[in-house]
XYZ file of C-alpha atoms in Angstrom:
213
model
C 25.699 13.434 42.012
C 25.996 13.999 45.747
C 27.983 12.079 48.339
C 26.988 12.996 51.886
C 28.079 11.128 55.021
C 29.769 8.525 52.868
C 32.752 6.410 53.942
C 35.312 5.236 51.393
C 37.916 3.462 53.467
C 40.359 1.768 51.096
C 41.139 3.047 47.611
C 43.913 4.368 45.400
C 41.814 7.442 44.573
C 38.662 7.837 46.647
C 36.615 9.716 44.034
C 37.429 10.124 40.332
C 35.318 12.418 38.136
C 35.426 12.378 34.318
C 32.506 14.708 33.619
C 29.472 16.331 35.193
C 29.348 17.541 38.780
C 29.792 15.919 42.148
C 29.297 17.309 45.649
C 31.189 15.559 48.447
C 30.283 16.639 51.978
C 30.643 15.328 55.536
C 32.341 12.163 54.292
C 35.484 10.217 55.185
C 37.885 9.350 52.384
C 40.877 7.062 52.949
C 42.996 6.765 49.819
C 46.591 5.912 48.940
C 47.339 8.434 46.181
C 44.672 11.132 45.718
C 41.577 12.016 47.680
C 39.629 13.374 44.714
C 40.740 13.457 41.057
C 38.863 15.547 38.493
C 39.690 14.935 34.834
C 36.663 16.900 33.619
C 33.707 18.488 35.378
C 33.419 20.121 38.784
C 33.839 18.704 42.277
C 32.700 20.591 45.360
C 34.449 19.158 48.421
C 33.370 20.493 51.815
C 33.754 19.450 55.451
C 35.231 16.022 54.792
C 37.888 13.895 56.463
C 40.791 12.750 54.316
C 43.390 10.195 55.427
C 46.611 8.635 54.079
C 47.034 10.231 50.605
C 50.663 10.155 49.528
C 50.549 12.522 46.524
C 47.949 15.284 46.750
C 44.596 15.822 48.367
C 43.039 16.919 45.074
C 44.139 16.372 41.492
C 42.647 18.218 38.552
C 43.337 18.409 34.843
C 42.663 21.345 32.514
C 38.983 20.564 32.093
C 38.452 19.969 35.787
C 37.349 22.401 38.499
C 37.696 21.811 42.230
C 36.083 23.903 44.966
C 37.273 22.767 48.402
C 36.857 24.177 51.899
C 36.641 23.089 55.515
C 38.266 19.682 55.047
C 40.519 17.945 57.597
C 43.531 15.853 56.645
C 45.557 13.153 58.407
C 48.608 12.440 56.263
C 52.324 12.388 57.040
C 53.006 13.060 53.346
C 50.738 16.080 52.956
C 51.272 17.399 56.484
C 54.951 17.013 57.440
C 56.021 18.026 60.932
C 58.110 21.184 61.115
C 59.131 23.772 63.698
C 58.335 27.463 63.584
C 60.326 30.073 65.532
C 58.146 31.997 67.950
C 60.553 33.762 70.313
C 64.281 33.759 69.670
C 65.312 30.133 69.418
C 62.123 28.845 70.970
C 60.112 26.914 68.435
C 56.610 25.463 68.244
C 55.696 22.386 66.175
C 53.620 23.008 63.066
C 52.089 20.705 60.488
C 52.417 22.560 57.221
C 50.279 21.968 54.171
C 46.793 22.779 53.046
C 47.266 26.510 52.742
C 44.882 27.751 50.081
C 43.889 24.209 49.141
C 40.768 23.895 51.227
C 42.026 21.652 54.000
C 43.654 21.836 57.415
C 46.326 19.451 58.696
C 45.492 17.698 61.949
C 47.958 17.675 64.844
C 46.668 14.649 66.771
C 46.418 10.931 65.896
C 43.742 9.572 63.595
C 40.896 8.414 65.867
C 41.083 4.701 66.619
C 37.315 4.460 66.781
C 37.040 5.310 63.084
C 39.695 2.742 62.261
C 37.978 0.017 64.349
C 34.606 0.717 62.789
C 35.691 0.537 59.157
C 39.311 0.012 58.181
C 40.301 -2.791 60.554
C 37.780 -5.141 58.903
C 39.482 -4.435 55.563
C 42.851 -5.589 56.881
C 44.250 -2.070 57.241
C 46.636 -1.750 60.195
C 46.143 1.204 62.518
C 48.272 4.210 61.644
C 48.115 7.523 63.544
C 48.809 9.282 60.210
C 50.558 12.154 61.914
C 54.047 12.649 63.340
C 53.814 13.736 66.985
C 56.998 15.138 68.579
C 58.201 13.885 71.946
C 56.670 15.552 74.997
C 53.943 17.138 72.886
C 51.313 16.554 75.584
C 53.440 18.539 78.017
C 53.942 21.265 75.423
C 50.196 21.505 74.776
C 49.514 22.105 78.462
C 51.693 25.222 78.294
C 55.115 24.007 79.417
C 58.372 24.158 77.505
C 59.242 24.603 73.862
C 61.352 23.006 71.125
C 64.709 24.048 69.725
C 65.526 24.341 66.025
C 66.371 20.612 65.865
C 63.033 19.583 67.308
C 64.366 18.727 70.770
C 62.078 19.506 73.664
C 63.311 22.051 76.219
C 61.601 21.540 79.567
C 61.115 24.867 81.297
C 58.966 25.505 84.341
C 59.571 29.207 84.868
C 57.479 30.406 81.961
C 54.016 29.008 81.410
C 51.583 29.474 78.556
C 52.042 32.649 76.562
C 54.844 33.830 78.869
C 57.207 31.314 77.272
C 56.914 33.264 74.025
C 57.817 36.639 75.492
C 59.920 36.275 78.646
C 63.439 35.204 79.498
C 66.516 34.662 77.404
C 66.121 34.078 73.705
C 68.040 30.853 74.240
C 70.770 31.072 71.602
C 72.030 27.652 70.548
C 75.173 27.232 68.447
C 73.380 24.624 66.354
C 70.605 27.040 65.437
C 70.620 30.243 63.391
C 70.897 33.352 65.533
C 67.456 34.844 66.098
C 66.760 38.279 64.702
C 67.998 41.082 67.004
C 69.792 38.533 69.187
C 71.900 40.261 71.858
C 70.384 43.610 70.988
C 71.822 45.404 73.991
C 71.396 46.122 77.644
C 68.132 48.022 77.529
C 65.895 45.014 77.972
C 67.852 42.841 75.557
C 68.977 39.318 76.392
C 72.353 37.749 75.843
C 73.761 34.328 76.645
C 77.074 33.907 78.391
C 79.978 33.294 75.960
C 80.979 30.413 78.252
C 77.636 28.667 78.045
C 77.324 25.272 76.433
C 74.837 26.628 73.928
C 71.913 24.917 75.599
C 71.564 26.973 78.749
C 68.948 29.642 79.139
C 69.747 32.758 81.121
C 67.718 35.686 82.349
C 69.753 38.861 82.501
C 68.040 41.991 83.733
C 69.626 45.313 84.515
C 68.187 47.767 86.976
C 70.806 50.407 87.527
C 70.747 54.147 88.069
C 73.474 56.674 87.421
C 73.932 60.160 88.825
C 76.411 62.811 87.892
C 77.475 65.712 90.021
C 80.170 68.315 90.279
């Protein structure tokens, strides 16, 4: 059986297979518990959209085989918001999940047009199905970063990729010390011991020494 360009917009499990083979491609599956469950048989799941899903994208038992790739997922359960250190205590938001499971977590709200077209008529309230941190639009344009607690740090001196390689590492008492923090004077960065833990300093040394008799 083949499902191509199919929309299943309200279900507990969108597709359940108990034998044989099914190919699911270019479809949109909105389900509460599982996207696809395979008790027996083989399901090939490619280039689909999956939304909601509180347990797992795919469920398979011993006699089931799932081949999945290129799928996109909107789900706060499967794709929780986290923060990944990039430079010192400067973090970037990440939506983890999907690694090795044939899907990628989306980092923007579920399109309202899809919801209007199908789910609204079924009495389903709109849900962005993703957690977006504050000031994320500003972050995406290249300004600022987040600290280890997910608080946005507005910074205009460093734009784009420069924010991940220039300036103080931004030590914060509430965050773990970054690796090699305060590594020394030769290009290293160190915060003032009198800082409030939130300040960001640039300290550069350009000194020459001469010795003579």
